[in-house]
Coordinates of N, CA and C in Angstrom, one line a residue:
G1 N 25.0 -36.3 33.4 CA 25.2 -35.1 32.5 C 24.1 -35.0 31.5
K2 N 24.3 -34.1 30.6 CA 23.4 -33.8 29.6 C 23.5 -34.9 28.5
L3 N 22.4 -35.5 28.2 CA 22.4 -36.5 27.2 C 22.3 -35.9 25.8
V4 N 23.3 -36.3 25.0 CA 23.3 -35.8 23.6 C 22.8 -36.9 22.7
N5 N 22.0 -36.6 21.7 CA 21.4 -37.6 20.8 C 20.7 -38.7 21.6
N6 N 19.9 -38.4 22.5 CA 19.2 -39.4 23.3 C 18.2 -40.1 22.5
T7 N 18.3 -41.4 22.3 CA 17.3 -42.1 21.5 C 16.4 -43.0 22.3
I8 N 16.6 -42.9 23.6 CA 15.8 -43.7 24.6 C 14.9 -42.7 25.3
P9 N 13.6 -42.6 25.0 CA 12.7 -41.6 25.6 C 12.6 -41.7 27.1
R10 N 12.8 -42.8 27.7 CA 12.7 -42.9 29.2 C 13.9 -42.4 29.9
R11 N 15.0 -42.1 29.2 CA 16.2 -41.6 29.8 C 16.1 -40.0 29.8
D12 N 16.8 -39.4 30.8 CA 16.8 -38.0 30.9 C 18.2 -37.6 31.4
D13 N 18.4 -36.3 31.3 CA 19.6 -35.7 31.9 C 19.7 -36.0 33.4
S14 N 20.9 -36.1 33.9 CA 21.1 -36.3 35.3 C 22.3 -35.6 35.8
A15 N 22.3 -35.3 37.1 CA 23.5 -34.7 37.8 C 23.9 -33.4 37.1
L16 N 23.0 -32.6 36.7 CA 23.4 -31.3 36.0 C 23.9 -30.2 36.9
I17 N 23.6 -30.4 38.2 CA 24.1 -29.3 39.1 C 25.2 -29.8 40.0
D18 N 25.9 -30.9 39.6 CA 27.0 -31.4 40.4 C 28.2 -30.5 40.1
R19 N 28.1 -29.3 40.4 CA 29.2 -28.3 40.2 C 29.2 -27.3 41.3
E20 N 28.1 -27.2 42.0 CA 27.9 -26.0 42.9 C 28.9 -26.0 44.0
E21 N 29.1 -27.1 44.7 CA 29.9 -27.1 45.9 C 31.3 -26.6 45.7
A22 N 32.0 -27.1 44.6 CA 33.4 -26.7 44.4 C 33.5 -25.7 43.2
N23 N 32.4 -25.3 42.7 CA 32.4 -24.4 41.5 C 33.2 -25.0 40.3
I24 N 33.1 -26.3 40.2 CA 33.7 -27.0 39.1 C 32.7 -27.9 38.4
D25 N 32.7 -27.9 37.1 CA 31.6 -28.7 36.4 C 31.9 -30.2 36.5
L26 N 31.2 -30.9 37.4 CA 31.3 -32.3 37.6 C 30.1 -33.0 37.0
S27 N 29.4 -32.4 36.1 CA 28.1 -33.0 35.6 C 28.3 -34.2 34.6
K28 N 29.6 -34.4 34.2 CA 29.8 -35.5 33.3 C 30.4 -36.7 34.0
G29 N 30.2 -37.8 33.5 CA 30.8 -39.0 34.1 C 29.8 -40.2 34.0
M30 N 30.2 -41.3 34.6 CA 29.4 -42.5 34.5 C 29.2 -43.0 35.9
Y31 N 28.0 -43.5 36.2 CA 27.7 -44.1 37.4 C 28.4 -45.5 37.3
D32 N 29.0 -45.9 38.4 CA 29.8 -47.2 38.3 C 29.1 -48.4 38.8
A33 N 27.9 -48.2 39.4 CA 27.2 -49.3 40.0 C 25.7 -49.0 39.9
G34 N 24.9 -49.7 40.7 CA 23.5 -49.5 40.7 C 23.1 -48.4 41.7
D35 N 23.9 -47.4 41.9 CA 23.6 -46.3 42.8 C 23.8 -45.0 42.1
H36 N 23.9 -43.9 42.9 CA 24.0 -42.6 42.3 C 25.3 -42.0 42.5
M37 N 26.4 -42.8 42.6 CA 27.7 -42.3 42.9 C 28.6 -42.3 41.6
M38 N 29.4 -41.3 41.4 CA 30.3 -41.3 40.3 C 31.7 -41.3 40.9
F39 N 32.5 -42.3 40.7 CA 33.8 -42.4 41.2 C 34.8 -42.3 40.0
G40 N 35.9 -41.7 40.2 CA 36.9 -41.5 39.1 C 37.7 -42.8 38.9
F41 N 37.9 -43.6 39.9 CA 38.8 -44.7 39.8 C 38.3 -45.8 38.8
P42 N 37.1 -46.2 38.9 CA 36.6 -47.3 38.0 C 36.8 -46.9 36.5
I43 N 36.4 -45.7 36.1 CA 36.5 -45.3 34.7 C 38.0 -45.1 34.3
A44 N 38.8 -44.5 35.2 CA 40.2 -44.3 34.9 C 40.9 -45.7 34.7
F45 N 40.6 -46.6 35.6 CA 41.1 -48.0 35.4 C 40.7 -48.6 34.1
T46 N 39.4 -48.5 33.8 CA 38.9 -49.1 32.6 C 39.5 -48.5 31.4
A47 N 39.7 -47.2 31.4 CA 40.3 -46.5 30.2 C 41.8 -46.9 30.0
T48 N 42.5 -47.3 31.1 CA 43.9 -47.6 31.0 C 44.2 -49.0 30.6
I49 N 43.2 -49.9 30.8 CA 43.4 -51.3 30.4 C 43.0 -51.5 29.0
L50 N 43.9 -51.7 28.1 CA 43.6 -51.9 26.7 C 43.6 -53.3 26.4
P51 N 42.7 -53.7 25.5 CA 42.5 -55.2 25.2 C 43.8 -55.8 24.8
E52 N 44.7 -55.1 24.0 CA 45.9 -55.7 23.6 C 46.9 -55.9 24.7
D53 N 46.7 -55.3 25.9 CA 47.5 -55.5 27.0 C 47.0 -56.6 27.9
M54 N 45.9 -57.2 27.6 CA 45.3 -58.2 28.5 C 45.7 -59.6 27.9
T55 N 46.9 -60.0 28.2 CA 47.4 -61.2 27.6 C 47.4 -62.4 28.6
E56 N 47.0 -62.1 29.9 CA 46.9 -63.3 30.8 C 45.7 -64.1 30.5
K57 N 45.7 -65.3 31.0 CA 44.6 -66.2 30.8 C 43.4 -65.7 31.6
R58 N 42.2 -65.8 30.9 CA 41.0 -65.4 31.5 C 40.0 -66.6 31.4
P59 N 40.0 -67.4 32.4 CA 39.2 -68.7 32.4 C 37.7 -68.4 32.2
L60 N 37.1 -69.2 31.4 CA 35.7 -69.1 31.2 C 34.9 -69.8 32.3
T61 N 33.8 -69.1 32.8 CA 32.9 -69.8 33.7 C 31.6 -69.9 33.0
K62 N 31.1 -71.1 33.1 CA 29.8 -71.4 32.4 C 28.9 -72.2 33.3
V63 N 27.7 -71.7 33.5 CA 26.7 -72.3 34.3 C 26.2 -73.5 33.5
T64 N 26.1 -74.7 34.2 CA 25.6 -75.9 33.5 C 24.7 -76.6 34.5
T65 N 24.2 -77.8 34.1 CA 23.4 -78.5 35.1 C 24.2 -79.1 36.2
S66 N 25.5 -79.2 36.1 CA 26.3 -79.7 37.2 C 27.1 -78.6 37.9
K67 N 27.3 -77.5 37.3 CA 27.9 -76.3 37.9 C 26.8 -75.2 37.9
T68 N 25.9 -75.2 38.9 CA 24.7 -74.4 38.9 C 25.0 -72.9 39.2
G69 N 24.0 -72.1 38.8 CA 24.1 -70.7 39.1 C 22.7 -70.1 38.8
S70 N 21.7 -70.6 39.5 CA 20.3 -70.1 39.4 C 20.3 -68.6 39.6
D71 N 21.1 -68.1 40.5 CA 21.1 -66.6 40.9 C 21.4 -65.8 39.6
V72 N 22.6 -66.1 39.0 CA 23.0 -65.3 37.8 C 22.1 -65.5 36.6
V73 N 21.6 -66.8 36.4 CA 20.8 -67.1 35.3 C 19.4 -66.4 35.4
A74 N 18.9 -66.5 36.6 CA 17.5 -65.9 36.8 C 17.6 -64.3 36.6
V75 N 18.6 -63.7 37.2 CA 18.7 -62.3 37.1 C 19.0 -61.8 35.6
T76 N 19.6 -62.7 34.9 CA 19.8 -62.4 33.4 C 18.5 -62.5 32.7
A77 N 17.7 -63.5 33.1 CA 16.4 -63.7 32.5 C 15.5 -62.4 32.8
A78 N 15.6 -61.9 34.0 CA 14.9 -60.7 34.4 C 15.3 -59.5 33.5
A79 N 16.6 -59.4 33.3 CA 17.1 -58.3 32.5 C 16.6 -58.4 31.0
M80 N 16.6 -59.6 30.5 CA 16.1 -59.8 29.1 C 14.6 -59.5 29.0
T81 N 13.9 -59.9 30.1 CA 12.4 -59.6 30.1 C 12.2 -58.1 30.1
S82 N 13.0 -57.4 30.9 CA 12.9 -55.9 30.9 C 13.2 -55.3 29.6
A83 N 14.2 -55.8 29.0 CA 14.6 -55.3 27.6 C 13.5 -55.6 26.6
S84 N 12.9 -56.7 26.7 CA 11.8 -57.0 25.8 C 10.7 -56.0 25.9
L85 N 10.4 -55.5 27.1 CA 9.4 -54.5 27.2 C 9.8 -53.2 26.6
V86 N 11.1 -52.9 26.7 CA 11.6 -51.6 26.1 C 11.4 -51.7 24.6
F87 N 11.6 -52.8 23.9 CA 11.5 -52.9 22.5 C 10.1 -53.3 22.0
K88 N 9.2 -53.6 22.9 CA 7.9 -54.2 22.5 C 7.2 -53.3 21.4
S89 N 7.1 -52.0 21.5 CA 6.4 -51.2 20.5 C 7.3 -50.8 19.3
S90 N 8.6 -50.8 19.5 CA 9.4 -50.3 18.4 C 10.0 -51.4 17.5
N91 N 10.1 -52.6 18.1 CA 10.7 -53.8 17.4 C 10.2 -55.0 18.0
S92 N 8.9 -55.4 17.6 CA 8.2 -56.5 18.3 C 8.9 -57.8 18.0
Q93 N 9.6 -58.0 16.9 CA 10.3 -59.2 16.6 C 11.5 -59.4 17.6
Y94 N 12.2 -58.4 17.8 CA 13.4 -58.4 18.7 C 12.9 -58.6 20.1
S95 N 11.8 -57.9 20.5 CA 11.2 -58.1 21.8 C 10.8 -59.5 22.0
S96 N 10.1 -60.2 21.1 CA 9.7 -61.6 21.2 C 10.9 -62.5 21.4
L97 N 12.0 -62.2 20.6 CA 13.2 -63.0 20.8 C 13.8 -62.9 22.2
L98 N 13.9 -61.7 22.7 CA 14.4 -61.5 24.0 C 13.5 -62.2 25.0
L99 N 12.2 -62.1 24.9 CA 11.3 -62.8 25.8 C 11.4 -64.3 25.7
K100 N 11.6 -64.9 24.5 CA 11.8 -66.3 24.3 C 13.0 -66.8 25.1
H101 N 14.1 -66.1 24.9 CA 15.4 -66.5 25.6 C 15.3 -66.2 27.1
A102 N 14.6 -65.2 27.5 CA 14.4 -65.0 29.0 C 13.7 -66.2 29.6
E103 N 12.6 -66.6 28.9 CA 11.9 -67.8 29.4 C 12.7 -69.0 29.4
E104 N 13.6 -69.2 28.4 CA 14.5 -70.4 28.4 C 15.5 -70.3 29.6
L105 N 16.0 -69.1 29.8 CA 16.9 -69.0 30.9 C 16.3 -69.2 32.2
F106 N 15.1 -68.7 32.4 CA 14.3 -68.8 33.7 C 14.0 -70.3 33.9
N107 N 13.6 -71.0 32.9 CA 13.3 -72.4 33.1 C 14.5 -73.2 33.4
F108 N 15.7 -72.8 32.9 CA 16.9 -73.5 33.2 C 17.3 -73.2 34.7
A109 N 17.2 -72.0 35.1 CA 17.5 -71.6 36.5 C 16.6 -72.3 37.5
K110 N 15.3 -72.4 37.1 CA 14.3 -73.1 38.0 C 14.6 -74.6 38.1
G111 N 15.0 -75.2 37.0 CA 15.2 -76.6 36.9 C 16.6 -77.1 37.4
N112 N 17.5 -76.1 37.5 CA 18.9 -76.5 37.9 C 19.3 -75.5 39.1
R113 N 18.7 -75.7 40.2 CA 18.9 -74.7 41.3 C 20.2 -74.9 42.0
G114 N 20.8 -73.7 42.3 CA 22.0 -73.6 43.0 C 22.6 -72.2 42.8
C115 N 23.6 -71.9 43.6 CA 24.2 -70.6 43.6 C 25.5 -70.5 42.7
S116 N 25.8 -69.4 42.2 CA 27.0 -69.2 41.5 C 28.3 -69.4 42.3
K117 N 28.1 -69.7 43.6 CA 29.3 -70.0 44.5 C 30.0 -71.3 44.1
S118 N 29.4 -72.0 43.1 CA 30.1 -73.2 42.7 C 31.3 -72.8 41.8
F119 N 31.4 -71.5 41.6 CA 32.6 -71.0 40.9 C 33.4 -70.2 41.8
P120 N 34.5 -70.8 42.5 CA 35.3 -70.0 43.5 C 35.8 -68.7 43.0
Q121 N 36.2 -68.7 41.7 CA 36.8 -67.5 41.2 C 35.8 -66.3 41.0
V122 N 34.5 -66.7 41.0 CA 33.5 -65.7 41.0 C 33.1 -65.3 42.4
E123 N 33.0 -66.2 43.3 CA 32.6 -66.0 44.6 C 33.5 -65.0 45.3
A124 N 34.7 -64.9 45.0 CA 35.6 -64.0 45.6 C 35.2 -62.5 45.3
Y125 N 34.4 -62.3 44.3 CA 33.9 -60.9 43.9 C 32.5 -60.8 44.2
Y126 N 31.7 -61.8 44.0 CA 30.2 -61.7 44.1 C 29.8 -62.8 45.0
K127 N 29.6 -62.5 46.3 CA 29.2 -63.6 47.2 C 27.7 -63.8 47.1
S128 N 27.3 -65.0 46.9 CA 25.9 -65.3 46.7 C 25.6 -66.6 47.6
S129 N 24.6 -66.5 48.4 CA 24.3 -67.6 49.3 C 22.9 -68.1 49.1
D130 N 22.2 -67.5 48.2 CA 20.8 -67.9 48.0 C 20.4 -67.5 46.5
Y131 N 19.5 -68.1 46.0 CA 19.0 -67.8 44.6 C 17.5 -67.5 44.6
G132 N 16.9 -67.6 45.7 CA 15.4 -67.4 45.8 C 15.0 -66.0 45.3
D133 N 15.7 -65.0 45.7 CA 15.3 -63.6 45.3 C 15.4 -63.4 43.8
E134 N 16.5 -64.0 43.3 CA 16.7 -63.8 41.8 C 15.7 -64.6 41.0
L135 N 15.3 -65.8 41.5 CA 14.2 -66.6 40.9 C 12.9 -65.8 40.9
L136 N 12.6 -65.2 42.0 CA 11.4 -64.3 42.1 C 11.5 -63.2 41.1
W137 N 12.6 -62.5 41.1 CA 12.8 -61.4 40.1 C 12.7 -61.9 38.7
G138 N 13.3 -63.0 38.4 CA 13.2 -63.6 37.0 C 11.8 -64.0 36.6
A139 N 11.0 -64.4 37.6 CA 9.7 -64.9 37.3 C 8.8 -63.8 36.7

């Protein structure tokens, strides 16, 4: 949709003509994944689940030297590196901090190799059988 008060110069309006087929304005909404599809169910579900209603146990998963997850750690390092580039000219101190932590994460991933499949509760949702591509991306 139309971005209001856009403070990120590299972002722009999107999906402004998603109305023509049904003659209904469908230009607003959120992409639910890394694609260009907008589905109603994910946002509807998210909007109905209120934090005060989430009373069940939500176990913590933590990547360690014995419960490895090079895949998720390396891709997190890549995300932080990308973010450091976004802030490089506007907030160099924050950019440097992001890059420092990205390097720490990458070194941890490289030194403690393994997939996040060591967490069965995660593997049910995100099947990962290799970490090489994430290490490459994180480098």
